[in-house]
Coordinates of C-alpha atoms in Angstrom, one line a residue:
Chain A
M7 CA -19.7 20.5 -20.7
A8 CA -18.5 17.1 -21.9
S9 CA -18.6 14.1 -19.6
I10 CA -15.2 12.9 -18.5
I11 CA -16.3 9.7 -16.8
D12 CA -18.7 7.3 -18.5
F13 CA -19.7 4.2 -16.6
T14 CA -22.1 1.9 -18.5
G15 CA -23.6 -1.3 -17.1
I16 CA -20.6 -2.1 -14.9
C17 CA -20.9 -5.3 -12.9
K18 CA -18.3 -6.8 -10.6
N19 CA -18.5 -10.2 -9.1
F20 CA -16.2 -11.6 -6.5
K21 CA -15.8 -15.3 -5.8
V22 CA -15.3 -15.9 -2.2
P23 CA -14.9 -19.2 -0.4
E24 CA -18.0 -20.2 1.6
R25 CA -17.4 -21.2 5.2
N26 CA -19.8 -23.3 7.0
T27 CA -20.0 -23.2 10.7
G28 CA -20.6 -26.0 13.1
R29 CA -19.0 -29.3 14.0
F30 CA -16.3 -30.6 11.8
S31 CA -16.9 -27.8 9.4
M32 CA -13.3 -26.5 9.6
F33 CA -12.2 -30.0 8.6
K34 CA -14.7 -30.2 5.8
N35 CA -13.9 -26.8 4.5
F36 CA -10.3 -27.8 4.3
F37 CA -11.0 -30.5 1.8
M38 CA -14.1 -29.3 0.0
R39 CA -14.2 -25.7 -0.5
K40 CA -17.4 -24.2 -1.9
H41 CA -17.4 -20.8 -3.5
K42 CA -20.1 -18.3 -3.7
I43 CA -20.4 -15.4 -6.0
I44 CA -20.9 -11.9 -4.5
N45 CA -22.3 -9.3 -6.8
A46 CA -20.5 -6.2 -5.5
L47 CA -21.8 -4.0 -8.4
K48 CA -24.9 -4.6 -10.4
N49 CA -25.3 -2.8 -13.6
V50 CA -23.9 0.5 -12.4
T51 CA -24.3 3.4 -14.9
F52 CA -23.5 7.0 -14.4
S53 CA -21.6 9.8 -16.0
I54 CA -19.6 12.7 -14.5
E55 CA -18.9 16.0 -16.1
E56 CA -15.6 17.7 -16.3
G57 CA -14.9 20.1 -13.4
D58 CA -17.6 18.6 -11.2
I59 CA -17.2 17.7 -7.5
V60 CA -19.1 14.5 -7.1
G61 CA -20.0 12.9 -3.8
Y62 CA -20.2 9.2 -3.9
I63 CA -22.1 8.0 -0.9
G64 CA -23.6 4.9 0.5
P65 CA -23.3 2.7 3.6
N66 CA -20.4 0.5 4.3
G67 CA -20.1 -2.4 1.9
A68 CA -22.3 -0.7 -0.7
G69 CA -19.6 -0.9 -3.4
K70 CA -18.1 2.6 -3.1
S71 CA -14.5 1.5 -2.9
T72 CA -15.0 -1.1 -5.6
T73 CA -16.2 1.6 -7.9
I74 CA -13.3 3.9 -7.1
K75 CA -10.9 1.0 -7.7
I76 CA -12.5 0.3 -11.1
M77 CA -12.3 4.0 -12.0
S78 CA -8.6 4.2 -10.9
G79 CA -7.7 1.1 -12.9
I80 CA -6.9 -1.1 -9.9
L81 CA -9.7 -3.6 -10.5
T82 CA -11.1 -5.0 -13.7
P83 CA -14.9 -5.2 -13.8
S84 CA -16.7 -8.4 -14.7
S85 CA -18.7 -6.8 -17.4
G86 CA -19.7 -3.3 -18.7
T87 CA -17.7 -0.5 -20.2
C88 CA -16.0 2.5 -18.6
I89 CA -14.4 5.3 -20.5
I90 CA -12.5 7.9 -18.5
D91 CA -11.0 10.8 -20.3
G92 CA -11.2 8.8 -23.5
L93 CA -9.4 5.8 -22.1
V94 CA -10.3 2.4 -20.5
P95 CA -8.7 2.4 -17.1
W96 CA -7.6 -1.2 -16.9
Q97 CA -6.2 -1.3 -20.4
N98 CA -3.0 0.5 -20.8
R99 CA -2.8 1.2 -17.1
K100 CA 0.4 3.2 -17.2
N101 CA -0.9 5.7 -19.7
F102 CA -4.2 6.1 -17.9
V103 CA -2.9 6.7 -14.4
K104 CA -0.8 9.7 -15.5
N105 CA -3.9 11.8 -15.5
I106 CA -5.4 10.7 -12.2
G107 CA -4.6 11.3 -8.6
V108 CA -5.8 9.0 -5.8
V109 CA -6.0 9.4 -2.0
F110 CA -7.3 6.5 0.0
G111 CA -7.9 8.0 3.4
Q112 CA -6.9 5.0 5.3
R113 CA -3.8 4.2 3.4
S114 CA -0.6 6.0 2.8
Q115 CA 1.1 6.6 -0.5
L116 CA 4.2 8.4 0.8
W117 CA 7.4 6.8 2.1
W118 CA 7.4 6.2 5.8
D119 CA 11.0 6.7 6.9
V120 CA 12.1 9.6 4.8
P121 CA 11.3 13.3 4.8
V122 CA 8.1 14.2 3.0
I123 CA 9.9 16.3 0.4
D124 CA 12.0 13.3 -0.6
S125 CA 8.7 11.4 -1.3
F126 CA 7.6 14.4 -3.4
E127 CA 10.9 14.4 -5.3
L128 CA 10.4 10.7 -6.1
L129 CA 6.9 11.3 -7.3
K130 CA 8.3 14.0 -9.5
D131 CA 10.6 11.4 -11.1
I132 CA 7.8 8.8 -11.3
Y133 CA 5.4 11.2 -13.1
K134 CA 8.2 12.9 -15.1
I135 CA 7.1 16.3 -13.9
P136 CA 9.3 19.1 -15.4
N137 CA 11.4 21.1 -12.9
E138 CA 9.6 24.4 -13.4
Q139 CA 6.1 22.9 -13.2
F140 CA 7.1 21.0 -10.0
K141 CA 8.3 24.1 -8.3
E142 CA 5.3 26.1 -9.2
T143 CA 2.9 23.3 -8.2
L144 CA 4.7 22.8 -4.9
E145 CA 4.5 26.5 -4.3
I146 CA 0.7 26.5 -4.7
L147 CA 0.2 23.5 -2.6
N148 CA 2.6 24.9 0.0
K149 CA 0.6 28.1 0.3
S150 CA -2.8 26.6 0.4
L151 CA -2.0 23.7 2.8
N152 CA 0.7 25.3 4.9
L153 CA 3.2 22.5 4.3
S154 CA 6.5 24.3 4.7
E155 CA 7.1 23.1 8.2
L156 CA 6.1 19.5 7.4
L157 CA 8.2 18.9 4.3
G158 CA 11.5 18.4 6.1
R159 CA 10.1 15.8 8.5
P160 CA 9.7 12.1 8.1
L161 CA 6.1 11.0 7.5
R162 CA 6.1 8.8 10.6
Q163 CA 6.5 11.9 12.8
L164 CA 3.5 13.7 11.5
S165 CA 0.0 13.7 13.0
L166 CA -3.0 12.2 11.1
G167 CA -4.1 15.7 9.9
Q168 CA -0.6 16.7 8.8
K169 CA -0.3 13.3 7.0
M170 CA -3.5 13.8 5.2
K171 CA -2.4 17.3 4.0
C172 CA 0.8 15.7 2.7
E173 CA -1.1 12.8 1.0
L174 CA -3.4 15.3 -0.7
A175 CA -0.4 17.4 -1.9
G176 CA 1.3 14.2 -3.1
S177 CA -1.6 13.2 -5.2
L178 CA -1.8 16.5 -6.9
L179 CA 1.9 17.1 -7.8
H180 CA 1.4 15.9 -11.3
R181 CA -1.8 18.0 -11.7
P182 CA -4.2 15.2 -12.5
K183 CA -7.3 15.9 -14.4
I184 CA -9.3 13.7 -12.1
L185 CA -8.8 13.2 -8.4
F186 CA -10.3 10.3 -6.5
L187 CA -10.6 10.8 -2.8
D188 CA -11.7 7.9 -0.7
E189 CA -12.8 9.2 2.7
P190 CA -10.3 12.1 2.8
T191 CA -11.6 13.6 6.0
I192 CA -11.7 10.3 8.1
G193 CA -10.4 10.9 11.6
L194 CA -9.5 14.5 11.1
D195 CA -10.2 17.3 13.7
A196 CA -12.6 20.1 12.8
V197 CA -9.9 22.6 11.9
T198 CA -8.0 20.3 9.6
K199 CA -11.3 19.1 8.1
L200 CA -12.2 22.6 7.1
A201 CA -8.7 23.3 5.8
V202 CA -8.9 20.1 3.7
R203 CA -12.3 21.0 2.4
D204 CA -11.2 24.6 1.4
F205 CA -8.3 23.1 -0.3
I206 CA -10.3 20.6 -2.3
K207 CA -12.6 23.5 -3.4
Y208 CA -9.6 25.7 -4.3
I209 CA -8.0 23.0 -6.5
N210 CA -11.3 22.4 -8.2
Q211 CA -11.6 26.0 -9.0
T212 CA -8.0 26.8 -10.0
W213 CA -7.2 23.7 -12.0
H214 CA -10.7 22.6 -12.9
T215 CA -9.9 19.2 -11.5
T216 CA -12.8 16.8 -11.6
I217 CA -13.1 15.4 -8.1
I218 CA -14.9 12.3 -7.0
L219 CA -15.0 11.8 -3.2
T220 CA -16.5 9.1 -1.0
T221 CA -17.3 10.0 2.5
H222 CA -19.6 9.3 5.4
D223 CA -19.5 12.9 6.5
M224 CA -22.7 14.8 5.7
S225 CA -21.0 18.2 6.0
D226 CA -18.3 17.2 3.5
I227 CA -21.1 16.5 1.0
E228 CA -22.9 19.7 1.8
A229 CA -19.8 21.9 1.7
L230 CA -18.2 20.5 -1.4
T231 CA -20.3 18.6 -3.9
N232 CA -22.6 19.8 -6.6
K233 CA -23.8 16.3 -7.4
I234 CA -24.1 13.1 -5.5
I235 CA -24.3 9.5 -6.6
L236 CA -26.0 7.3 -4.0
I237 CA -25.2 3.6 -4.1
G238 CA -26.6 0.8 -2.0
K239 CA -26.1 -3.0 -2.3
G240 CA -24.2 -2.5 -5.5
Q241 CA -26.9 -0.5 -7.3
I242 CA -27.2 3.2 -8.1
L243 CA -30.1 4.6 -6.1
Y244 CA -30.0 8.2 -7.0
Q245 CA -27.8 10.6 -8.9
G246 CA -28.3 14.3 -9.1
S247 CA -28.1 17.3 -6.8
F248 CA -27.9 16.9 -3.1
D249 CA -30.3 19.7 -2.4
N250 CA -33.1 17.7 -4.1
I251 CA -32.8 14.9 -1.5
K252 CA -32.2 17.3 1.3
N253 CA -35.3 19.4 0.6
K254 CA -37.3 16.2 0.5
Y255 CA -36.3 15.2 3.9
S256 CA -35.3 18.5 5.6
S257 CA -38.9 19.0 6.6
I258 CA -38.3 16.5 9.4
K259 CA -36.5 18.1 12.3
T260 CA -35.0 16.7 15.5
I261 CA -35.6 19.0 18.4
E262 CA -33.6 18.6 21.6
I263 CA -35.1 20.4 24.6
E264 CA -33.9 21.3 28.0
F265 CA -36.8 21.9 30.5
A266 CA -36.8 24.1 33.6
K267 CA -38.0 21.2 35.7
E268 CA -38.6 17.4 35.5
Y269 CA -41.7 16.1 33.8
D270 CA -43.0 12.6 33.9
S271 CA -43.8 12.5 30.2
I272 CA -43.6 14.9 27.3
E273 CA -46.4 14.9 24.8
L274 CA -46.9 17.4 22.1
E275 CA -49.5 17.2 19.3
G276 CA -47.9 16.7 15.9
Y277 CA -44.6 15.6 17.5
E278 CA -43.1 12.3 18.4
T279 CA -41.1 11.9 21.6
I280 CA -38.0 9.9 20.8
E281 CA -36.1 10.2 24.1
H282 CA -37.0 11.6 27.5
N283 CA -34.7 11.7 30.5
K284 CA -35.6 14.0 33.4
K285 CA -35.0 17.5 32.2
F286 CA -34.1 16.6 28.7
A287 CA -36.1 15.3 25.8
T288 CA -35.7 14.8 22.0
L289 CA -38.7 15.3 19.8
K290 CA -39.3 14.8 16.1
N291 CA -42.1 16.4 14.0
L292 CA -44.5 13.9 12.3
P293 CA -44.5 14.1 8.5
T294 CA -47.9 15.8 8.7
T295 CA -46.6 18.7 10.8
E296 CA -44.7 21.4 9.2
F297 CA -42.0 22.8 11.5
H298 CA -42.0 26.5 12.3
T299 CA -39.8 27.7 15.1
K300 CA -42.3 30.3 16.3
N301 CA -45.3 28.0 16.3
F302 CA -43.3 25.3 18.0
V303 CA -42.1 27.6 20.8
N304 CA -45.7 28.9 21.3
Q305 CA -47.1 25.4 21.4
I306 CA -44.5 23.9 23.8
S307 CA -44.4 26.9 26.1
E308 CA -48.1 26.5 26.7
K309 CA -47.6 23.1 28.2
Y310 CA -44.0 23.1 29.6
E311 CA -41.5 25.4 30.9
I312 CA -38.4 25.3 28.7
V313 CA -34.9 26.6 29.2
D314 CA -33.3 25.9 25.8
F315 CA -33.8 24.0 22.6
Q316 CA -31.9 23.1 19.5
V317 CA -33.2 22.1 16.1
T318 CA -31.4 19.9 13.7
S319 CA -32.3 18.4 10.3
L320 CA -31.9 14.7 9.6
G321 CA -28.3 13.5 9.3
V322 CA -27.0 11.8 6.2
D323 CA -27.4 8.4 7.8
E324 CA -31.0 9.0 8.6
I325 CA -31.6 10.3 5.1
L326 CA -29.9 7.3 3.7
A327 CA -31.9 5.0 5.9
K328 CA -35.1 6.7 4.7
L329 CA -34.0 6.3 1.1
Y330 CA -33.3 2.6 1.6
K331 CA -36.7 2.2 3.0
E332 CA -38.1 4.0 0.0
Y333 CA -36.1 1.7 -2.4
K334 CA -37.0 -1.3 -0.4
L335 CA -33.4 -2.3 0.1
Chain B
M9 CA 12.3 5.9 -17.4
G10 CA 15.1 4.4 -15.4
K11 CA 15.2 7.6 -13.3
S12 CA 12.1 6.7 -11.4
Y13 CA 13.3 3.2 -10.5
F14 CA 16.6 4.6 -9.5
G15 CA 14.7 7.1 -7.3
I16 CA 12.8 4.3 -5.7
F17 CA 16.1 2.5 -5.1
K18 CA 17.6 5.6 -3.6
M19 CA 14.6 6.1 -1.3
E20 CA 14.7 2.6 0.1
F21 CA 18.5 2.9 0.4
K22 CA 18.1 6.1 2.5
G23 CA 15.3 4.5 4.6
E24 CA 17.4 1.5 5.4
L25 CA 20.4 3.6 6.4
Q26 CA 18.4 5.0 9.3
Y27 CA 18.4 1.6 11.1
R28 CA 21.8 1.6 12.8
A29 CA 21.0 -0.5 15.8
K30 CA 19.7 -3.2 13.4
A31 CA 22.9 -3.1 11.5
I32 CA 25.1 -3.3 14.6
S33 CA 23.2 -6.3 15.9
G34 CA 23.5 -7.9 12.5
I35 CA 27.2 -7.4 12.5
A36 CA 27.5 -9.1 15.9
T37 CA 25.4 -12.0 14.8
Q38 CA 27.3 -12.5 11.6
F39 CA 30.7 -12.3 13.4
F40 CA 29.8 -15.0 15.9
W41 CA 28.1 -17.2 13.3
G42 CA 31.2 -17.0 11.2
L43 CA 33.5 -18.0 14.0
L44 CA 31.2 -20.9 14.9
Q45 CA 31.1 -22.2 11.3
I46 CA 34.9 -22.0 11.0
Y47 CA 35.5 -24.0 14.2
L48 CA 32.8 -26.5 13.2
Y49 CA 34.1 -27.2 9.7
S50 CA 37.7 -27.1 10.8
A51 CA 36.9 -29.9 13.3
F52 CA 35.2 -31.9 10.5
M53 CA 38.1 -31.5 8.0
K54 CA 40.3 -34.5 8.8
S55 CA 43.0 -33.5 6.3
D56 CA 44.1 -30.1 5.3
T57 CA 42.0 -30.1 2.2
I58 CA 38.5 -31.2 1.3
N59 CA 37.4 -31.4 -2.4
G60 CA 40.6 -29.4 -3.1
L61 CA 39.7 -26.7 -0.7
T62 CA 42.2 -25.7 2.0
I63 CA 41.3 -24.6 5.5
A64 CA 42.6 -21.1 4.7
Q65 CA 40.3 -21.0 1.7
M66 CA 37.4 -22.2 3.7
T67 CA 37.8 -19.6 6.4
S68 CA 37.9 -16.8 3.7
Y69 CA 34.8 -18.3 2.1
I70 CA 32.9 -18.3 5.3
W71 CA 34.0 -14.7 6.3
L72 CA 32.9 -13.4 2.9
G73 CA 29.7 -15.2 3.3
Q74 CA 29.1 -13.5 6.6
A75 CA 30.2 -10.1 5.5
F76 CA 27.8 -10.1 2.6
F77 CA 25.1 -12.0 4.4
A78 CA 22.5 -9.2 4.0
M79 CA 22.4 -9.6 0.2
R80 CA 22.4 -13.4 0.2
Y81 CA 19.4 -13.7 2.3
I82 CA 15.9 -14.1 0.8
V83 CA 13.7 -11.2 1.9
M84 CA 10.8 -9.7 -0.1
G85 CA 11.5 -6.2 1.1
K86 CA 10.4 -4.4 4.2
R87 CA 6.8 -3.6 3.3
I88 CA 5.9 -5.7 0.3
G89 CA 4.4 -8.5 2.3
T90 CA 2.2 -6.3 4.5
E91 CA 1.4 -4.2 1.5
I92 CA -0.1 -7.2 -0.3
T93 CA -1.9 -8.6 2.7
N94 CA -3.4 -5.3 3.8
G95 CA -4.2 -3.9 0.4
N96 CA -1.9 -0.9 0.4
V97 CA -0.5 -2.3 -2.8
C98 CA -3.3 -0.4 -4.6
Y99 CA -1.1 2.6 -4.6
K100 CA 1.3 0.7 -6.7
F101 CA -1.4 0.4 -9.3
V102 CA -2.0 4.1 -9.7
R103 CA 1.5 5.0 -10.6
P104 CA 2.6 5.2 -14.2
I105 CA 5.4 2.7 -13.7
N106 CA 5.9 -1.1 -13.9
I107 CA 4.9 -2.8 -10.7
Y108 CA 7.5 -5.6 -10.8
N109 CA 10.3 -3.1 -11.5
Q110 CA 9.1 -1.0 -8.6
W111 CA 9.4 -3.9 -6.2
Y112 CA 12.6 -5.1 -7.6
A113 CA 14.2 -1.6 -7.2
E114 CA 12.9 -1.4 -3.6
G115 CA 14.3 -4.7 -2.7
I116 CA 17.7 -4.1 -4.2
G117 CA 17.8 -0.7 -2.5
Q118 CA 17.1 -2.2 0.9
K119 CA 19.5 -5.1 0.4
L120 CA 22.4 -3.0 -0.9
A121 CA 22.0 -0.5 2.0
S122 CA 22.0 -3.1 4.7
T123 CA 24.9 -4.9 3.0
L124 CA 26.9 -1.6 2.9
L125 CA 26.2 -0.9 6.5
R126 CA 27.5 -4.3 7.6
F127 CA 30.2 -5.7 5.4
L128 CA 33.2 -3.5 6.3
P129 CA 33.4 -4.0 10.0
I130 CA 33.2 -7.8 9.5
I131 CA 35.9 -7.7 6.8
I132 CA 38.2 -5.6 8.9
I133 CA 37.8 -7.8 12.0
A134 CA 38.1 -11.0 9.9
V135 CA 41.4 -9.8 8.4
L136 CA 42.8 -9.0 11.8
L137 CA 42.0 -12.3 13.3
P138 CA 44.9 -14.8 14.1
E139 CA 46.1 -17.3 11.5
N140 CA 43.7 -20.2 10.7
L141 CA 40.7 -17.9 11.6
N142 CA 41.3 -15.0 9.3
L143 CA 40.3 -13.7 5.9
H144 CA 43.0 -13.8 3.3
A145 CA 43.6 -11.5 0.4
P146 CA 42.2 -12.5 -3.0
T147 CA 44.4 -14.7 -5.2
S148 CA 44.8 -12.1 -7.9
F149 CA 43.6 -8.7 -9.1
V150 CA 41.6 -10.3 -11.9
A151 CA 40.1 -12.7 -9.4
F152 CA 39.1 -9.7 -7.3
V153 CA 37.4 -8.0 -10.3
L154 CA 35.5 -11.2 -11.1
F155 CA 34.5 -11.5 -7.4
F156 CA 33.1 -8.0 -7.6
L157 CA 31.1 -8.8 -10.7
G158 CA 30.0 -11.9 -9.0
L159 CA 28.7 -9.9 -6.1
I160 CA 26.7 -7.7 -8.3
L161 CA 25.2 -10.7 -10.0
G162 CA 24.6 -12.2 -6.6
L163 CA 22.7 -9.2 -5.4
L164 CA 20.5 -9.0 -8.6
M165 CA 20.0 -12.8 -8.5
S166 CA 19.0 -13.0 -4.8
H167 CA 16.3 -10.5 -5.4
A168 CA 15.1 -12.0 -8.6
I169 CA 14.6 -15.2 -6.6
S170 CA 13.0 -13.3 -3.7
M171 CA 10.4 -12.0 -6.2
F172 CA 9.0 -15.5 -6.5
A173 CA 8.1 -15.2 -2.8
V174 CA 6.2 -12.0 -3.7
F175 CA 4.3 -14.0 -6.3
L176 CA 3.5 -16.7 -3.8
T177 CA 2.3 -14.1 -1.3
F178 CA -0.1 -12.9 -3.9
K179 CA -1.5 -16.4 -4.3
T180 CA -1.5 -17.4 -0.7
L181 CA -1.7 -14.1 1.2
S182 CA 0.8 -15.5 3.7
E183 CA 4.0 -13.6 3.7
K184 CA 5.8 -15.8 6.2
G185 CA 4.9 -19.0 4.4
S186 CA 5.9 -17.8 1.0
I187 CA 9.3 -16.5 2.3
G188 CA 9.7 -19.8 4.1
I189 CA 9.2 -21.9 1.0
V190 CA 11.5 -19.8 -1.3
S191 CA 14.2 -19.2 1.3
S192 CA 14.5 -22.8 2.5
I193 CA 15.0 -24.0 -1.1
S194 CA 17.3 -21.1 -2.0
N195 CA 19.4 -21.1 1.2
L196 CA 20.1 -24.8 0.9
L197 CA 21.0 -24.8 -2.8
S198 CA 22.9 -21.5 -2.7
G199 CA 25.4 -22.6 0.0
L200 CA 24.1 -20.3 2.7
I201 CA 23.6 -23.2 5.1
I202 CA 26.4 -25.5 4.1
P203 CA 29.2 -24.1 1.9
L204 CA 28.9 -25.8 -1.4
P205 CA 32.6 -26.7 -1.8
L206 CA 32.1 -29.1 1.2
L207 CA 29.3 -31.0 -0.5
P208 CA 30.0 -34.2 -2.5
E209 CA 31.2 -33.6 -6.0
S210 CA 28.2 -35.2 -7.7
I211 CA 25.9 -32.8 -5.9
Q212 CA 28.1 -29.9 -6.7
N213 CA 28.0 -30.8 -10.4
V214 CA 24.3 -30.2 -10.4
L215 CA 24.2 -27.2 -8.1
N216 CA 26.9 -25.4 -10.1
Y217 CA 24.5 -24.9 -13.0
L218 CA 21.4 -24.0 -11.0
P219 CA 20.7 -20.2 -10.4
F220 CA 21.0 -20.4 -6.6
R221 CA 24.7 -20.8 -6.3
F222 CA 25.2 -17.4 -8.1
I223 CA 23.8 -15.7 -5.1
S224 CA 26.6 -16.4 -2.8
D225 CA 28.8 -19.3 -3.8
L226 CA 30.3 -18.2 -7.0
P227 CA 31.7 -14.8 -6.0
F228 CA 33.4 -16.2 -2.9
R229 CA 35.0 -19.1 -4.8
L230 CA 36.3 -16.6 -7.4
Y231 CA 37.9 -14.7 -4.5
I232 CA 39.6 -17.6 -2.9
G233 CA 40.7 -19.0 -6.3
N234 CA 38.7 -22.2 -6.0
V235 CA 37.2 -21.3 -9.4
G236 CA 39.7 -20.2 -12.0
I237 CA 39.4 -17.1 -14.2
N238 CA 38.3 -18.8 -17.4
E239 CA 35.9 -21.1 -15.7
G240 CA 34.7 -18.1 -13.7
L241 CA 33.9 -16.1 -16.8
I242 CA 31.8 -19.0 -18.2
Y243 CA 29.9 -19.3 -14.9
L244 CA 29.3 -15.5 -14.8
A245 CA 27.8 -15.7 -18.3
I246 CA 25.6 -18.6 -17.3
G247 CA 24.6 -16.6 -14.2
F248 CA 23.6 -13.5 -16.1
A249 CA 21.6 -15.7 -18.5
W250 CA 19.8 -17.2 -15.5
L251 CA 19.1 -13.8 -14.2
I252 CA 17.4 -12.7 -17.3
V253 CA 15.3 -15.9 -17.5
L254 CA 14.2 -15.6 -13.8
I255 CA 13.3 -11.9 -14.1
L256 CA 11.2 -12.6 -17.2
L257 CA 9.5 -15.5 -15.5
G258 CA 8.9 -13.5 -12.4
K259 CA 7.4 -10.7 -14.4
F260 CA 5.1 -13.0 -16.2
L261 CA 3.9 -14.7 -13.0
I262 CA 3.4 -11.4 -11.1
N263 CA 1.6 -9.8 -14.0
T264 CA -0.9 -12.7 -14.2
A265 CA -1.3 -12.6 -10.4
L266 CA -2.0 -8.9 -10.6
K267 CA -4.7 -9.3 -13.1
K268 CA -6.6 -11.6 -10.8
A269 CA -5.8 -9.6 -7.7
V270 CA -8.7 -8.4 -5.6
I271 CA -8.2 -5.6 -3.2
Q272 CA -10.7 -5.8 -0.4
G273 CA -12.1 -3.3 2.0
G274 CA -12.2 0.5 2.4

């Protein structure tokens, strides 16, 4: 498969005024303003293949949104080249954006005061979507997202989840080749989150839309993506399949245990006690210990009387934290 | 091409029509402000005419100004300011249409809708008021046609000037400050604060050729016959020329500002 997005050596510097603190500094800053350069992206290189769902992850301030904004033609990088679907996003913006759809989870692209369908009709005019295609697309979106009840109501009356469904539909009306989703599941309840996820998958399969999504939700990444790009402090730390990373760290488990009675301390060979509060404790296996449920139960039952326990693997934040440590960031 | 901008215009128009309470309070304000101005300037006018303007002409001028107040006022558009300061403007970038034109269409839609919601009640009341306070009929049919053309020019001009406030907002990230600068210049020079016919002739001679007076002064003077037909046609031509110049300048400035724009945060 051919790559649809090619990012080569992209750097982005922002010039921000430097503010000193302390006495008279407000006064001083008013007259003499110093600037400092922030390198938001440092030599970022990656490529994404057509039809992929790529998770773009990293902590807050890592440069995720900056990258998305460069890819969608909103920002011009300081240096480097970026070819998306044969075009440079920030040159000939109007031509480029015809083939992309963008959803910023924390912003709205639809009109606030008018029924959602009116917004869709306007988008139809803006993207010059033929009548037939518009009807057909709306039908598909309607079916898979259950929009029919929402379309007649003004956006301001919709709940967050309903709004997100409409935003997603709005970004897909013109059937873009590439869809950028910036935290699409932020603030959604479990049911809506699942619906949104299924929908994203469905669109990817039926229209072969290339999807790039940023998220802080581990389960989004697990459920959707076949490739992740990990960014930290403006640099690409890892790109490849998520399973690779997961397998590397999944050997470390967190075990929450409920005991039948209160113990003064919990100590188990090969495990580290992270938290202990009366009848409850949280343990973690040391890297040297391989976790086996059966062995663990046997081992702990010898020393303590347990009622219940629950095993979880590391969350994305913990994995990221481990990765950062590894990359000395 | 034009269809999408017309669509944006329609959208804003519809949105604005929903705010009836806002329109009613606007009508009340404009009505009392009009009366106040008429009493005030009548008291100042020692003789029956000032600079060749009769009291009857002055009252008509003031009523028209109040009736069409919504289109004379400098506003950026309901959301543009917050859009720029909070970064929502990024959605404007990902649409295959011109950003200046989008904003321009939005602003015109909002202004036209709020004008249409307000002007008729004020006109009707002003016509029914007793002598010396009322709005008179236009001097001729041709004058009325020119008045109408002048209104369209005024609407387009007022938003072309408002767009400079959008540019300043991009530079300063302060919506209120930018509107403040542009509107205080425009309101003074366009006759929104003091009707231009009441100013000394030497000042009028300068203001007549600046773009601001086309927002509100020219159409009303055409209506009351203070500017003749031939003279009016020349002024309208000057006005449309200014309109083109200001739109091109605004486009140039906003495009350069957009290139340097930085949209921060998630």
